[in-house]
Amino acid sequence: MSQLEMPAVAAGPAYRRQNQRRQMSDRTITHLFIWPTLILLILMNIFPLFYSLYLSFNDYSVIANEPPKWVALDNYEKILTNERSRYWHNFTVTGKYAVLSVGLQIVVGFGLAMLLKEKFAGSGLITTLILIPMMLSPVVVGLFWKLIFDPSKGIFNHLIYMNATGGKEWLSDPTLALWAIVIVDVWMWSPFVVLLCLSGLSAIPSYLYEAAAIDRASGWFQFRRITLPQVMPLLLIAVLFRTIEAFKQFDLVMGLTGGTPGDATETVSVRLYREAFLGKFKTGESSALAYIVLIIIIAVSNLYIRALNRTREG
Amino acid sequence: MSNVALEHITKRFKDVTALDDVSFSITHGEFFVLLGPTGAGKTTTLRVIAGLEKQDHGDVIFDGVNVNKYTPADRDVAFVFQQYSLYPTRTVYENLAFPLQSPLRKWPKERIDQRVKEVAEKIHIAHLLHRKTANLSGGEMQRVALGRALVRSPRLFLMDEPLSNLDAKLREALRIELQHLQKTEGSTTLFVTHDQIEALTMADRIAVLNQGRIVQIGTPYDIYDRPATTFVAQLVGIPRINLLPAVRENGLLNVERSTIRLPLPTDRTIPQRFLLGIRPEDVRLAPDGDLRGEVALTEPLGVETVIHIRSGQQTLLSIAPGITDLKIGDVIAYSIVRERLHFFDLDGVRL
């Protein structure tokens, strides 16, 4: 025993200090790693989340030199019931945009995936090329599609009408402008659906099709009874992701139309941006709007996730 | 009637020849087994018959009609896959009804319902009809897969090792059931297996396949008692046949590197050097036996004991009924049943 204790005494204080550092418990180390991140998260995410919830019940503007004034549900009431504020218009535009855009993306993406599932010379290369739009920045995409849609020198009208002057004014026609954004979004994000569907399709074991062929099932029968049920969970995930994105749609709209003509393409996010950061800086009101959007997205996601779980359980 | 014939079928996958000039025919109501080790081409043969794979040469003939150009649907065969291949997310009922709902058939709902229930009853899955197939056990899944083949009453049943994913007990139970079903229904069946017990117990006739070639076709009796090559002799029978190099010497049969001497058979010409095959059950322990050996190992199996007898540098397997009290090193006397010896030339072909 005494012999074992000897070195510690001989080594003196330097040894003891080193020993103490080594004795720092796992718990301490854990805290040292976690807290910096947690503090950052609280400052940058959690605090703003609750602070904006508080502001949504107040009349407040960041540029006015006045403290927030409690107005309870006035902001929400204004957004949801006041006709003149035209918030309902923004919701309608966003809803229409989401349904059209997500619907078309699913149809186009699933169709392309069915084609690409068959291996042919160059199918690998084509799959890679198809994914390119997804990798571009939405603002850049918006800006160059603005040129493509240009009524006098854009290639879009040229290709459709084979005559650059006879075409429609896609971005300044109130009914066509939303379609233009939908077209660009479908162009950009169908590849994402292709990718998800391809992984689902390639996971279907070939013996199921062989069994079906022997069972004398028609092509349509095989598609409906084997292909579709097997890809369904992935399709629903694609719908979920794309719907959330559609509700947040901002950069593409800003790049293409900025909400014009009039407010024909003004989605909720664009309106939110306008209320919060342009003109009067209505911070309280826009916080309320942001919370309404959040609640809608959570509700819609919940519906999808429930549907997803149902298909998973079979 | 459903007679099926394969004529000179050859199938290559890139550089590998999966089937090499395979010919055989199955008659109506027959239980025909394709037996062979993994990679022998058994499954490929089934797939060619079903039309899932196109042969490079040769013809598939159903009742005298060449069906080379027929699609799998047109051939009217049922296929039971090794991995069950049930449609997931569907109930057992839907799986059974699936082949009957084909637009090619146009069966009314009541008739489908009646047929599904009838078959479910027959293979004891009536209580499972409304369960999802994903929640079934392996045995239940394979029953459903069998049921899906049965509902159609097809021209021919093709079964690709349907029992090999099951545990031993279940395999035995289903084997007996399958055999019973085939005999009562009189259905023509082509059954693929690598399990010699399945082949011997179930088959009316067996075709042994090795490296894409048919080695022997015959009844289980033929295959076991008159194996055409050493490959067939070693493939069937547990424990394995004793295969020993032997020479002709002074009018006697002399097993090399051992003390075993036997009289030569008189009914055939035996070359100077050859291979001698002796089934373990034909090596009999007997106090008055004319051969002597030493016990090298015993394997008690309950109903019988496998005894390894050392003679010189050779070891012979023998079977004794029940459990013996022999110990390693014991010197024993035994005899060999001379009428049941198998002779093969050095290339393994039966003499």
Short mmCIF file of C-alpha atoms in Angstrom, two decimals, chain A residues 2-245:
data_model
loop_
_atom_site.label_atom_id
_atom_site.label_comp_id
_atom_site.label_asym_id
_atom_site.label_seq_id
_atom_site.Cartn_x
_atom_site.Cartn_y
_atom_site.Cartn_z
CA SER A 2 2.53 2.57 1.14
CA GLN A 3 4.66 1.81 -1.86
CA LEU A 4 1.76 2.53 -4.19
CA GLU A 5 1.15 5.93 -2.66
CA MET A 6 4.79 6.92 -2.89
CA PRO A 7 4.94 8.31 -6.45
CA ALA A 8 2.03 10.71 -5.87
CA VAL A 9 3.81 12.31 -2.95
CA ALA A 10 7.07 12.46 -4.83
CA ALA A 11 5.57 14.04 -7.94
CA GLY A 12 4.11 16.96 -5.98
CA PRO A 13 1.48 19.54 -7.00
CA ALA A 14 2.08 19.28 -10.77
CA TYR A 15 1.01 15.69 -10.75
CA ARG A 16 -2.04 16.45 -8.65
CA ARG A 17 -3.24 19.16 -11.03
CA GLN A 18 -2.93 16.85 -13.99
CA ASN A 19 -4.78 14.23 -12.05
CA GLN A 20 -7.65 16.60 -11.32
CA ARG A 21 -8.08 17.48 -14.96
CA ARG A 22 -8.25 13.85 -15.84
CA GLN A 23 -10.90 13.41 -13.19
CA MET A 24 -13.29 15.82 -14.94
CA SER A 25 -16.42 13.67 -15.04
CA ASP A 26 -18.19 12.55 -18.19
CA ARG A 27 -21.08 14.67 -17.05
CA THR A 28 -19.00 17.83 -17.03
CA ILE A 29 -17.67 17.07 -20.49
CA THR A 30 -21.20 16.49 -21.73
CA HIS A 31 -22.31 19.85 -20.40
CA LEU A 32 -19.29 21.60 -21.90
CA PHE A 33 -20.24 20.28 -25.32
CA ILE A 34 -23.97 20.81 -25.12
CA TRP A 35 -24.44 24.19 -23.50
CA PRO A 36 -22.76 26.44 -26.11
CA THR A 37 -24.99 24.95 -28.79
CA LEU A 38 -28.03 25.09 -26.56
CA ILE A 39 -27.44 28.75 -25.67
CA LEU A 40 -27.08 29.64 -29.34
CA LEU A 41 -30.26 27.73 -30.15
CA ILE A 42 -32.20 29.44 -27.38
CA LEU A 43 -30.98 32.89 -28.41
CA MET A 44 -31.48 32.46 -32.15
CA ASN A 45 -34.54 30.17 -32.35
CA ILE A 46 -36.45 29.58 -29.15
CA PHE A 47 -36.46 33.13 -27.88
CA PRO A 48 -37.61 34.67 -31.22
CA LEU A 49 -40.28 31.99 -31.47
CA PHE A 50 -41.88 32.95 -28.16
CA TYR A 51 -41.12 36.63 -28.50
CA SER A 52 -42.92 36.73 -31.86
CA LEU A 53 -45.83 34.89 -30.28
CA TYR A 54 -45.93 37.64 -27.65
CA LEU A 55 -45.64 40.35 -30.32
CA SER A 56 -48.49 38.84 -32.30
CA PHE A 57 -50.81 39.95 -29.50
CA ASN A 58 -49.42 43.47 -29.53
CA ASP A 59 -49.56 46.55 -31.66
CA TYR A 60 -45.90 47.08 -32.38
CA SER A 61 -43.53 48.24 -35.05
CA VAL A 62 -39.77 47.89 -34.85
CA ILE A 63 -39.18 51.27 -36.43
CA ALA A 64 -41.61 53.19 -34.21
CA ASN A 65 -39.94 54.24 -31.01
CA GLU A 66 -42.78 52.94 -28.86
CA PRO A 67 -43.11 49.94 -26.60
CA PRO A 68 -45.46 47.08 -27.66
CA LYS A 69 -49.09 47.78 -26.83
CA TRP A 70 -51.26 44.81 -25.80
CA VAL A 71 -54.21 44.38 -28.16
CA ALA A 72 -55.05 40.73 -27.45
CA LEU A 73 -56.53 39.06 -30.57
CA ASP A 74 -56.92 42.21 -32.65
CA ASN A 75 -54.15 41.28 -35.09
CA TYR A 76 -55.61 37.82 -35.72
CA GLU A 77 -59.08 39.23 -36.09
CA LYS A 78 -57.85 41.75 -38.63
CA ILE A 79 -56.09 39.12 -40.70
CA LEU A 80 -58.90 36.59 -40.66
CA THR A 81 -61.97 38.86 -40.96
CA ASN A 82 -61.05 42.23 -42.39
CA GLU A 83 -62.02 42.17 -46.07
CA ARG A 84 -60.06 45.24 -47.02
CA SER A 85 -56.76 43.85 -45.85
CA ARG A 86 -57.05 41.13 -48.61
CA TYR A 87 -55.22 38.53 -46.53
CA TRP A 88 -57.71 35.92 -47.72
CA HIS A 89 -56.58 36.63 -51.23
CA ASN A 90 -53.01 35.72 -50.24
CA PHE A 91 -54.19 32.47 -48.69
CA THR A 92 -56.21 31.60 -51.79
CA VAL A 93 -53.24 32.27 -54.05
CA THR A 94 -50.98 30.14 -51.86
CA GLY A 95 -53.53 27.31 -51.69
CA LYS A 96 -54.12 27.33 -55.44
CA TYR A 97 -50.40 27.46 -56.04
CA ALA A 98 -49.73 24.57 -53.64
CA VAL A 99 -52.41 22.29 -55.12
CA LEU A 100 -51.42 22.95 -58.75
CA SER A 101 -47.71 22.82 -58.17
CA VAL A 102 -47.62 19.74 -55.92
CA GLY A 103 -50.19 17.89 -58.05
CA LEU A 104 -48.28 18.49 -61.27
CA GLN A 105 -44.96 17.63 -59.66
CA ILE A 106 -46.31 14.30 -58.49
CA VAL A 107 -47.75 13.45 -61.92
CA VAL A 108 -44.66 14.56 -63.86
CA GLY A 109 -42.19 13.14 -61.34
CA PHE A 110 -43.90 9.75 -61.05
CA GLY A 111 -44.27 9.53 -64.82
CA LEU A 112 -40.61 10.27 -65.40
CA ALA A 113 -39.64 7.78 -62.70
CA MET A 114 -41.70 5.06 -64.40
CA LEU A 115 -39.83 5.78 -67.65
CA LEU A 116 -36.40 5.92 -66.02
CA LYS A 117 -37.03 2.68 -64.11
CA GLU A 118 -36.53 0.80 -67.37
CA LYS A 119 -32.83 0.54 -68.03
CA PHE A 120 -31.75 1.76 -71.45
CA ALA A 121 -28.55 3.11 -72.94
CA GLY A 122 -27.88 6.43 -71.24
CA SER A 123 -30.59 6.11 -68.59
CA GLY A 124 -28.05 6.75 -65.85
CA LEU A 125 -26.84 9.93 -67.52
CA ILE A 126 -30.39 11.15 -68.10
CA THR A 127 -31.27 10.54 -64.45
CA THR A 128 -28.32 12.68 -63.40
CA LEU A 129 -29.16 15.45 -65.86
CA ILE A 130 -32.79 15.51 -64.72
CA LEU A 131 -31.65 16.29 -61.19
CA ILE A 132 -29.83 19.50 -62.16
CA PRO A 133 -32.72 22.01 -61.73
CA MET A 134 -33.05 20.92 -58.10
CA MET A 135 -29.48 21.96 -57.40
CA LEU A 136 -29.89 25.55 -58.57
CA SER A 137 -30.64 28.52 -56.36
CA PRO A 138 -34.35 29.52 -56.57
CA VAL A 139 -33.47 33.19 -57.01
CA VAL A 140 -31.24 32.38 -59.97
CA VAL A 141 -33.92 30.11 -61.41
CA GLY A 142 -36.49 32.92 -60.99
CA LEU A 143 -34.28 35.43 -62.75
CA PHE A 144 -33.43 33.29 -65.77
CA TRP A 145 -36.99 32.03 -66.18
CA LYS A 146 -38.02 35.68 -66.21
CA LEU A 147 -35.91 35.96 -69.34
CA ILE A 148 -37.34 32.72 -70.73
CA PHE A 149 -40.91 34.01 -70.20
CA ASP A 150 -40.09 37.41 -71.74
CA PRO A 151 -42.84 38.05 -74.29
CA SER A 152 -40.59 39.59 -76.94
CA LYS A 153 -37.29 37.78 -76.66
CA GLY A 154 -37.99 34.76 -74.41
CA ILE A 155 -37.65 31.24 -75.76
CA PHE A 156 -40.83 29.97 -74.01
CA ASN A 157 -43.28 31.75 -76.27
CA HIS A 158 -41.03 31.07 -79.22
CA LEU A 159 -41.23 27.34 -78.60
CA ILE A 160 -44.95 27.32 -77.92
CA TYR A 161 -46.14 29.63 -80.65
CA MET A 162 -43.17 29.29 -83.00
CA ASN A 163 -43.46 33.04 -83.29
CA ALA A 164 -41.90 35.28 -80.68
CA THR A 165 -44.36 38.12 -81.09
CA GLY A 166 -47.64 36.19 -81.11
CA GLY A 167 -47.28 34.80 -77.60
CA LYS A 168 -48.86 35.60 -74.26
CA GLU A 169 -47.43 37.89 -71.64
CA TRP A 170 -46.92 35.17 -69.08
CA LEU A 171 -45.69 37.22 -66.17
CA SER A 172 -47.95 40.26 -66.54
CA ASP A 173 -51.24 38.49 -67.26
CA PRO A 174 -53.12 38.11 -63.93
CA THR A 175 -54.35 34.56 -64.68
CA LEU A 176 -51.20 33.29 -66.39
CA ALA A 177 -48.68 34.67 -63.88
CA LEU A 178 -49.52 32.09 -61.23
CA TRP A 179 -49.33 29.35 -63.84
CA ALA A 180 -45.91 30.64 -64.84
CA ILE A 181 -44.68 30.23 -61.28
CA VAL A 182 -46.25 26.78 -61.11
CA ILE A 183 -44.48 25.78 -64.34
CA VAL A 184 -41.10 26.90 -63.00
CA ASP A 185 -41.64 25.17 -59.67
CA VAL A 186 -42.66 21.95 -61.44
CA TRP A 187 -39.59 22.23 -63.66
CA MET A 188 -37.39 22.74 -60.62
CA TRP A 189 -38.83 20.22 -58.17
CA SER A 190 -40.24 17.31 -60.20
CA PRO A 191 -36.73 15.79 -60.12
CA PHE A 192 -37.10 15.49 -56.36
CA VAL A 193 -40.25 13.42 -56.85
CA VAL A 194 -38.45 11.40 -59.55
CA LEU A 195 -35.68 10.61 -57.10
CA LEU A 196 -38.05 9.46 -54.35
CA CYS A 197 -40.20 7.42 -56.75
CA LEU A 198 -37.20 5.78 -58.38
CA SER A 199 -35.96 4.54 -55.03
CA GLY A 200 -39.43 3.19 -54.29
CA LEU A 201 -39.83 1.55 -57.69
CA SER A 202 -36.43 -0.12 -57.61
CA ALA A 203 -37.25 -1.60 -54.20
CA ILE A 204 -40.20 -3.58 -55.58
CA PRO A 205 -38.99 -7.16 -55.93
CA SER A 206 -39.19 -8.44 -59.50
CA TYR A 207 -40.76 -11.72 -58.42
CA LEU A 208 -43.98 -9.88 -57.57
CA TYR A 209 -44.30 -8.89 -61.22
CA GLU A 210 -43.37 -12.40 -62.32
CA ALA A 211 -46.01 -13.89 -60.05
CA ALA A 212 -48.52 -11.40 -61.44
CA ALA A 213 -47.55 -12.22 -65.03
CA ILE A 214 -48.15 -15.90 -64.33
CA ASP A 215 -51.40 -15.03 -62.57
CA ARG A 216 -52.49 -13.43 -65.86
CA ALA A 217 -52.68 -9.92 -64.46
CA SER A 218 -52.91 -7.12 -67.03
CA GLY A 219 -50.43 -4.25 -67.07
CA TRP A 220 -52.94 -1.87 -65.52
CA PHE A 221 -53.82 -4.45 -62.89
CA GLN A 222 -50.14 -4.87 -62.02
CA PHE A 223 -49.68 -1.11 -61.82
CA ARG A 224 -52.68 -0.62 -59.57
CA ARG A 225 -52.18 -3.65 -57.34
CA ILE A 226 -48.38 -3.86 -57.08
CA THR A 227 -46.61 -0.70 -58.25
CA LEU A 228 -48.87 1.94 -56.77
CA PRO A 229 -49.30 0.45 -53.27
CA GLN A 230 -45.55 -0.12 -53.02
CA VAL A 231 -44.63 3.42 -54.04
CA MET A 232 -47.46 5.07 -52.12
CA PRO A 233 -45.53 5.79 -48.90
CA LEU A 234 -42.79 7.53 -50.85
CA LEU A 235 -45.31 9.48 -52.92
CA LEU A 236 -46.91 10.70 -49.71
CA ILE A 237 -43.53 11.79 -48.36
CA ALA A 238 -42.95 13.71 -51.60
CA VAL A 239 -46.36 15.36 -51.24
CA LEU A 240 -45.61 16.27 -47.62
CA PHE A 241 -42.25 17.85 -48.38
CA ARG A 242 -43.46 19.68 -51.45
CA THR A 243 -46.59 21.01 -49.74
CA ILE A 244 -44.60 22.46 -46.85
CA GLU A 245 -42.24 24.04 -49.36
#
